Short mmCIF file of N, CA and C in Angstrom, two decimals:
data_model
loop_
_atom_site.label_atom_id
_atom_site.label_comp_id
_atom_site.label_asym_id
_atom_site.label_seq_id
_atom_site.Cartn_x
_atom_site.Cartn_y
_atom_site.Cartn_z
N UNK B 263 0.83 -1.28 0.10
CA UNK B 263 0.36 -0.12 0.24
C UNK B 263 0.85 1.13 -0.09
N UNK B 264 0.49 2.31 -0.71
CA UNK B 264 1.38 3.39 -0.96
C UNK B 264 0.98 4.49 -0.36
N UNK B 265 1.23 5.55 0.42
CA UNK B 265 0.84 6.69 0.84
C UNK B 265 0.02 7.06 -0.11
N UNK B 266 -1.02 7.82 0.54
CA UNK B 266 -1.93 8.91 -0.51
C UNK B 266 -2.08 10.08 0.00
N UNK B 267 -1.97 11.11 -0.94
CA UNK B 267 -2.09 12.70 -0.82
C UNK B 267 -2.99 12.96 -0.96
N UNK B 268 -3.77 13.93 -0.11
CA UNK B 268 -4.92 14.28 -0.27
C UNK B 268 -4.54 15.50 -0.05
N UNK B 269 -5.73 16.49 -0.93
CA UNK B 269 -5.09 18.15 -0.59
C UNK B 269 -7.20 18.44 -0.85
N UNK B 270 -7.11 19.40 -0.12
CA UNK B 270 -8.12 20.30 -0.35
C UNK B 270 -8.39 21.73 -0.83
N UNK B 271 -9.04 21.27 -1.58
CA UNK B 271 -9.66 22.92 -2.61
C UNK B 271 -9.93 23.87 -1.52
N UNK B 272 -9.53 25.20 -1.57
CA UNK B 272 -10.36 25.67 -0.70
C UNK B 272 -9.99 26.24 0.47
N UNK B 273 -9.12 25.56 0.96
CA UNK B 273 -8.33 25.29 2.55
C UNK B 273 -7.99 26.76 3.06
N UNK B 274 -7.08 27.23 2.51
CA UNK B 274 -6.62 28.53 2.57
C UNK B 274 -8.12 29.73 2.80
N UNK B 275 -8.66 29.60 2.32
CA UNK B 275 -10.18 30.57 1.94
C UNK B 275 -11.11 30.55 3.69
N UNK B 276 -11.09 28.99 3.84
CA UNK B 276 -11.74 28.25 4.83
C UNK B 276 -11.09 28.92 6.27
N UNK B 277 -9.75 29.23 6.14
CA UNK B 277 -9.10 28.90 7.54
C UNK B 277 -9.20 30.93 7.68
N UNK B 278 -8.99 31.51 6.68
CA UNK B 278 -9.33 33.11 6.65
C UNK B 278 -10.62 33.37 7.22
N UNK B 279 -11.84 32.82 6.40
CA UNK B 279 -13.10 33.08 6.94
C UNK B 279 -13.40 32.72 8.29
N UNK B 280 -12.55 31.43 8.99
CA UNK B 280 -12.75 31.27 10.49
C UNK B 280 -12.20 32.13 11.37
N UNK B 281 -10.82 32.61 10.59
CA UNK B 281 -9.81 33.52 11.49
C UNK B 281 -11.18 35.21 11.69
N UNK B 282 -11.49 35.26 10.51
CA UNK B 282 -12.49 36.57 10.60
C UNK B 282 -13.80 36.17 11.44
N UNK B 283 -14.19 34.83 11.47
CA UNK B 283 -15.79 34.78 12.63
C UNK B 283 -15.09 35.01 13.88
N UNK B 284 -13.81 34.55 14.17
CA UNK B 284 -13.06 34.81 15.47
C UNK B 284 -12.92 35.75 16.24
N UNK B 285 -12.58 36.67 15.03
CA UNK B 285 -12.14 38.19 15.57
C UNK B 285 -13.74 38.66 15.57
N UNK B 286 -14.80 38.78 15.05
CA UNK B 286 -15.54 38.93 14.90
C UNK B 286 -16.43 38.90 16.06
N UNK B 287 -16.59 37.51 16.41
CA UNK B 287 -17.01 37.05 17.92
C UNK B 287 -16.42 37.66 19.00
N UNK B 288 -15.54 37.83 18.72
CA UNK B 288 -14.40 38.32 20.31
C UNK B 288 -15.04 40.01 20.08
N UNK B 289 -15.18 40.56 19.27
CA UNK B 289 -15.16 41.97 19.29
C UNK B 289 -16.82 41.84 19.70
N UNK B 290 -17.39 41.22 19.19
CA UNK B 290 -18.63 41.39 19.94
C UNK B 290 -18.93 40.65 21.46
N UNK B 291 -18.17 39.69 21.80
CA UNK B 291 -18.28 39.55 23.18
C UNK B 291 -17.78 40.72 24.29
N UNK B 292 -16.95 41.39 23.59
CA UNK B 292 -15.83 42.45 24.52
C UNK B 292 -16.79 44.06 24.29
N UNK B 293 -17.60 43.93 23.20
CA UNK B 293 -18.43 45.10 23.25
C UNK B 293 -20.05 44.80 24.06
N UNK B 294 -20.09 43.46 24.31
CA UNK B 294 -21.00 43.24 25.11
C UNK B 294 -20.77 43.56 27.00
N UNK B 295 -19.53 43.00 26.92
CA UNK B 295 -18.50 43.18 28.18
C UNK B 295 -18.91 44.77 28.52
N UNK B 296 -18.50 45.80 27.70
CA UNK B 296 -18.49 46.85 27.95
C UNK B 296 -19.89 47.43 28.17
N UNK B 297 -21.02 47.09 27.57
CA UNK B 297 -22.34 47.65 27.48
C UNK B 297 -22.72 47.04 29.01
N UNK B 298 -22.49 45.93 29.53
CA UNK B 298 -22.71 45.71 30.63
C UNK B 298 -22.28 46.09 32.04
N UNK B 299 -21.20 46.63 31.42
CA UNK B 299 -20.08 47.14 32.47
C UNK B 299 -21.22 48.76 33.08
N UNK B 300 -21.09 49.14 31.83
CA UNK B 300 -22.34 50.62 31.73
C UNK B 300 -22.89 50.62 32.19
N UNK B 301 -24.06 49.34 32.05
CA UNK B 301 -25.02 49.13 32.77
C UNK B 301 -25.14 49.23 34.28
N UNK B 302 -24.22 48.28 34.12
CA UNK B 302 -23.89 48.11 35.92
C UNK B 302 -23.96 49.14 36.75
N UNK B 303 -22.78 50.03 35.93
CA UNK B 303 -22.64 51.88 36.41
C UNK B 303 -23.90 52.19 36.82
N UNK B 304 -24.80 52.51 35.85
CA UNK B 304 -25.85 53.13 36.00
C UNK B 304 -26.97 52.68 36.97
N UNK B 305 -26.66 51.36 37.10
CA UNK B 305 -27.89 50.26 38.41
C UNK B 305 -27.46 50.92 39.78
N UNK B 306 -26.10 50.84 39.58
CA UNK B 306 -25.60 51.64 40.74
C UNK B 306 -25.95 52.87 40.89
N UNK B 307 -25.64 54.03 40.39
CA UNK B 307 -25.96 55.15 40.43
C UNK B 307 -27.48 55.31 41.09
N UNK B 308 -28.41 54.53 39.79
CA UNK B 308 -29.84 54.97 40.16
C UNK B 308 -29.95 54.78 41.61
N UNK B 309 -29.53 53.50 42.55
CA UNK B 309 -30.12 52.95 43.30
C UNK B 309 -29.16 53.88 44.62
N UNK B 310 -28.01 54.29 44.31
CA UNK B 310 -27.60 55.42 45.32
C UNK B 310 -28.51 56.62 45.35
N UNK B 311 -29.42 57.24 44.30
CA UNK B 311 -29.98 58.45 44.24
C UNK B 311 -31.03 57.85 44.91
N UNK B 312 -31.63 56.75 44.73
CA UNK B 312 -33.09 56.29 45.37
C UNK B 312 -32.92 56.27 47.00
N UNK B 313 -31.70 55.79 47.10
CA UNK B 313 -31.64 55.38 48.84
C UNK B 313 -30.45 55.73 49.41
N UNK B 314 -29.82 56.56 48.77
CA UNK B 314 -28.50 57.38 49.83
C UNK B 314 -29.15 58.78 50.07
N UNK B 315 -28.57 59.53 51.31
CA UNK B 315 -28.95 60.80 51.51
C UNK B 315 -27.44 61.26 50.45
N UNK B 316 -28.07 61.27 49.67
CA UNK B 316 -26.78 61.96 48.46
C UNK B 316 -26.47 63.17 48.07
N UNK B 317 -25.15 63.63 48.23
CA UNK B 317 -24.70 64.83 47.72
C UNK B 317 -24.40 65.08 46.48
N UNK B 318 -24.30 63.66 46.02
CA UNK B 318 -23.85 63.43 44.64
C UNK B 318 -22.40 62.83 44.49
N UNK B 319 -21.78 63.02 45.46
CA UNK B 319 -19.92 62.68 45.68
C UNK B 319 -20.39 61.11 44.87
N UNK B 320 -21.21 60.32 46.05
CA UNK B 320 -21.08 59.04 45.39
C UNK B 320 -21.36 58.72 44.35
N UNK B 321 -22.20 59.38 43.94
CA UNK B 321 -23.42 59.09 42.54
C UNK B 321 -22.25 59.43 41.51
N UNK B 322 -21.76 60.53 41.44
CA UNK B 322 -20.35 61.10 40.34
C UNK B 322 -19.20 60.10 40.72
N UNK B 323 -19.03 59.45 41.51
CA UNK B 323 -17.50 58.39 41.53
C UNK B 323 -17.84 57.44 40.98
N UNK B 324 -19.06 56.57 40.57
CA UNK B 324 -19.13 55.62 39.94
C UNK B 324 -18.78 55.51 38.87
N UNK B 325 -18.03 54.92 38.71
CA UNK B 325 -17.18 54.62 36.98
C UNK B 325 -17.03 53.53 36.44
N UNK B 326 -17.06 53.18 35.41
CA UNK B 326 -16.57 51.90 34.93
C UNK B 326 -15.50 51.78 33.84
N UNK B 327 -14.94 50.76 33.55
CA UNK B 327 -13.56 50.53 32.12
C UNK B 327 -13.31 49.35 32.02
N UNK B 328 -14.04 49.40 30.93
CA UNK B 328 -13.44 47.92 30.20
C UNK B 328 -12.32 47.33 29.28
N UNK B 329 -11.97 46.62 29.60
CA UNK B 329 -10.74 46.35 28.65
C UNK B 329 -11.07 44.53 28.11
N UNK B 330 -11.02 44.67 26.65
CA UNK B 330 -11.19 43.50 25.98
C UNK B 330 -12.54 42.57 26.90
N UNK B 331 -12.44 41.47 27.65
CA UNK B 331 -13.71 40.49 28.33
C UNK B 331 -13.37 40.89 29.28
N UNK B 332 -12.90 41.99 30.11
CA UNK B 332 -12.65 42.05 31.38
C UNK B 332 -13.47 43.78 32.03
N UNK B 333 -14.01 43.92 32.86
CA UNK B 333 -14.43 45.14 33.09
C UNK B 333 -14.56 45.37 34.77
N UNK B 334 -14.42 46.53 35.09
CA UNK B 334 -14.48 47.51 36.22
C UNK B 334 -15.28 48.27 36.70
N UNK B 335 -16.06 48.29 37.62
CA UNK B 335 -16.67 49.22 37.76
C UNK B 335 -16.49 49.69 39.16
N UNK B 336 -16.47 51.15 39.74
CA UNK B 336 -15.76 51.47 41.18
C UNK B 336 -16.61 52.65 41.51
N UNK B 337 -17.13 52.64 42.82
CA UNK B 337 -17.15 53.62 43.54
C UNK B 337 -16.22 54.49 43.80
N UNK B 338 -15.54 55.65 44.01
CA UNK B 338 -14.42 56.26 44.19
C UNK B 338 -14.78 57.29 45.14
N UNK B 339 -15.70 57.48 45.88
CA UNK B 339 -16.06 58.52 46.98
C UNK B 339 -15.53 57.59 48.21
N UNK B 340 -14.69 58.49 49.34
CA UNK B 340 -14.56 58.09 50.06
C UNK B 340 -15.48 56.98 51.52
N UNK B 341 -16.75 57.59 51.33
CA UNK B 341 -17.85 57.20 51.87
C UNK B 341 -18.20 55.77 51.28
N UNK B 342 -17.84 55.49 49.94
CA UNK B 342 -18.83 54.44 49.58
C UNK B 342 -18.93 53.25 49.85
N UNK B 343 -17.66 52.83 50.45
CA UNK B 343 -17.99 51.34 51.60
C UNK B 343 -18.48 51.27 52.85
N UNK B 344 -18.70 52.89 53.50
CA UNK B 344 -19.37 52.76 54.31
C UNK B 344 -20.94 52.85 54.00
N UNK B 345 -21.37 53.53 52.70
CA UNK B 345 -22.84 53.27 52.70
C UNK B 345 -22.85 52.13 52.07
N UNK B 346 -22.26 51.15 51.23
CA UNK B 346 -22.65 50.12 51.01
C UNK B 346 -22.91 49.00 52.17
N UNK B 347 -21.95 48.81 53.28
CA UNK B 347 -21.78 48.14 54.09
C UNK B 347 -22.34 48.55 55.49
N UNK B 348 -22.54 50.01 55.25
CA UNK B 348 -23.13 50.13 56.84
C UNK B 348 -22.12 50.25 57.77
N UNK B 349 -22.09 51.07 59.54
CA UNK B 349 -21.41 51.24 59.94
C UNK B 349 -21.78 51.04 61.59
N UNK B 350 -21.10 51.53 62.33
CA UNK B 350 -22.14 51.07 63.93
C UNK B 350 -23.05 52.15 63.99
N UNK B 351 -23.04 53.13 63.47
CA UNK B 351 -23.78 54.51 63.21
C UNK B 351 -25.11 54.65 62.14
N UNK B 352 -24.58 53.96 61.46
CA UNK B 352 -25.55 54.15 59.70
C UNK B 352 -25.73 52.51 59.67
N UNK B 353 -27.19 52.04 59.21
CA UNK B 353 -27.10 51.12 58.29
C UNK B 353 -26.69 50.66 56.99
N UNK B 354 -26.37 49.80 56.62
CA UNK B 354 -25.90 49.46 55.17
C UNK B 354 -26.97 49.94 54.16
N UNK B 355 -27.06 50.78 53.00
CA UNK B 355 -27.61 50.86 51.76
C UNK B 355 -26.64 50.30 50.70
N UNK B 356 -27.07 49.30 50.43
CA UNK B 356 -26.49 48.77 49.04
C UNK B 356 -26.72 48.97 48.11
N UNK B 357 -25.87 49.38 47.15
CA UNK B 357 -26.05 49.73 45.55
C UNK B 357 -24.93 49.20 44.99
N UNK B 358 -24.01 48.78 45.34
CA UNK B 358 -23.03 47.78 44.42
C UNK B 358 -23.80 46.22 44.11
N UNK B 359 -23.71 45.40 45.28
CA UNK B 359 -23.97 44.21 45.29
C UNK B 359 -25.67 43.83 44.61
N UNK B 360 -26.61 44.39 44.77
CA UNK B 360 -27.72 44.78 43.87
C UNK B 360 -27.79 44.81 42.60
N UNK B 361 -26.69 45.84 42.01
CA UNK B 361 -26.23 45.85 40.49
C UNK B 361 -25.33 44.58 40.26
N UNK B 362 -24.87 44.08 40.98
CA UNK B 362 -23.98 42.80 40.18
C UNK B 362 -24.62 41.84 40.29
N UNK B 363 -25.81 41.72 41.36
CA UNK B 363 -26.82 40.15 40.76
C UNK B 363 -27.48 40.58 39.83
N UNK B 364 -27.81 41.60 39.49
CA UNK B 364 -28.68 41.83 38.45
C UNK B 364 -27.50 41.54 37.19
N UNK B 365 -26.71 42.19 37.19
CA UNK B 365 -25.43 41.78 35.83
C UNK B 365 -25.42 40.13 35.99
N UNK B 366 -25.11 39.63 37.21
CA UNK B 366 -24.96 38.07 36.92
C UNK B 366 -26.34 37.22 36.33
N UNK B 367 -27.42 38.03 36.43
CA UNK B 367 -28.30 37.28 35.61
C UNK B 367 -28.36 37.56 34.32
N UNK B 368 -28.09 38.98 33.59
CA UNK B 368 -28.35 39.70 32.58
C UNK B 368 -27.25 39.36 31.65
N UNK B 369 -25.62 39.24 31.72
CA UNK B 369 -25.01 39.43 31.31
C UNK B 369 -24.95 38.13 30.29
N UNK B 370 -24.97 36.94 30.83
CA UNK B 370 -24.88 35.70 29.86
C UNK B 370 -26.17 35.86 28.88
N UNK B 371 -26.97 36.56 28.89
CA UNK B 371 -28.38 36.70 27.69
C UNK B 371 -27.45 37.96 26.72
N UNK B 372 -26.88 38.65 27.58
CA UNK B 372 -26.04 39.70 26.75
C UNK B 372 -25.02 39.22 25.62
N UNK B 373 -24.25 38.41 26.62
CA UNK B 373 -22.94 37.99 25.37
C UNK B 373 -23.35 36.87 24.57
N UNK B 374 -24.43 36.10 24.78
CA UNK B 374 -24.74 34.98 23.88
C UNK B 374 -25.44 35.69 22.77
N UNK B 375 -26.07 36.73 22.90
CA UNK B 375 -26.90 37.31 21.98
C UNK B 375 -25.99 38.17 20.88
N UNK B 376 -24.88 39.14 21.55
CA UNK B 376 -23.52 39.43 20.78
C UNK B 376 -23.14 38.48 19.79
N UNK B 377 -22.74 37.29 20.58
CA UNK B 377 -21.64 36.80 20.12
C UNK B 377 -22.70 35.79 18.70
N UNK B 378 -24.14 35.28 19.22
CA UNK B 378 -24.83 34.59 18.40
C UNK B 378 -24.87 35.78 16.66
N UNK B 379 -25.07 36.85 17.20
CA UNK B 379 -24.89 37.89 15.94
C UNK B 379 -23.79 38.14 15.14
N UNK B 380 -23.15 37.85 15.75
CA UNK B 380 -21.67 38.18 15.30
C UNK B 380 -21.60 36.68 14.21
N UNK B 381 -22.07 35.61 14.25
CA UNK B 381 -21.98 34.46 14.13
C UNK B 381 -22.67 34.40 12.83
N UNK B 382 -24.08 34.99 12.84
CA UNK B 382 -24.92 34.83 11.91
C UNK B 382 -24.66 35.72 10.45
#
């Protein structure tokens, strides 16, 4: 028995197309992560406005940053942790944890829809 060589026509084109799909899926997922970070930031800000005796400092200190498939949402106000967790003199008024719990349910769908859209 001799060695048989099999060639596939169009293989380079298929490889390029797959690379393109991979790139589009990644971009879509990154956009979804960034959009979710924005949504969490806005949820946190809305809760702070609704529940805290807010001067605007805490609200305005909440920002987000997304890089690739990672995102950070921060409250930079000096008293942010005290509002979230409370103190011996003040009950907790959580604004971050509720926003993250919503995001935990919302994000898989957001990313899934973005990826599906990139594939189609």
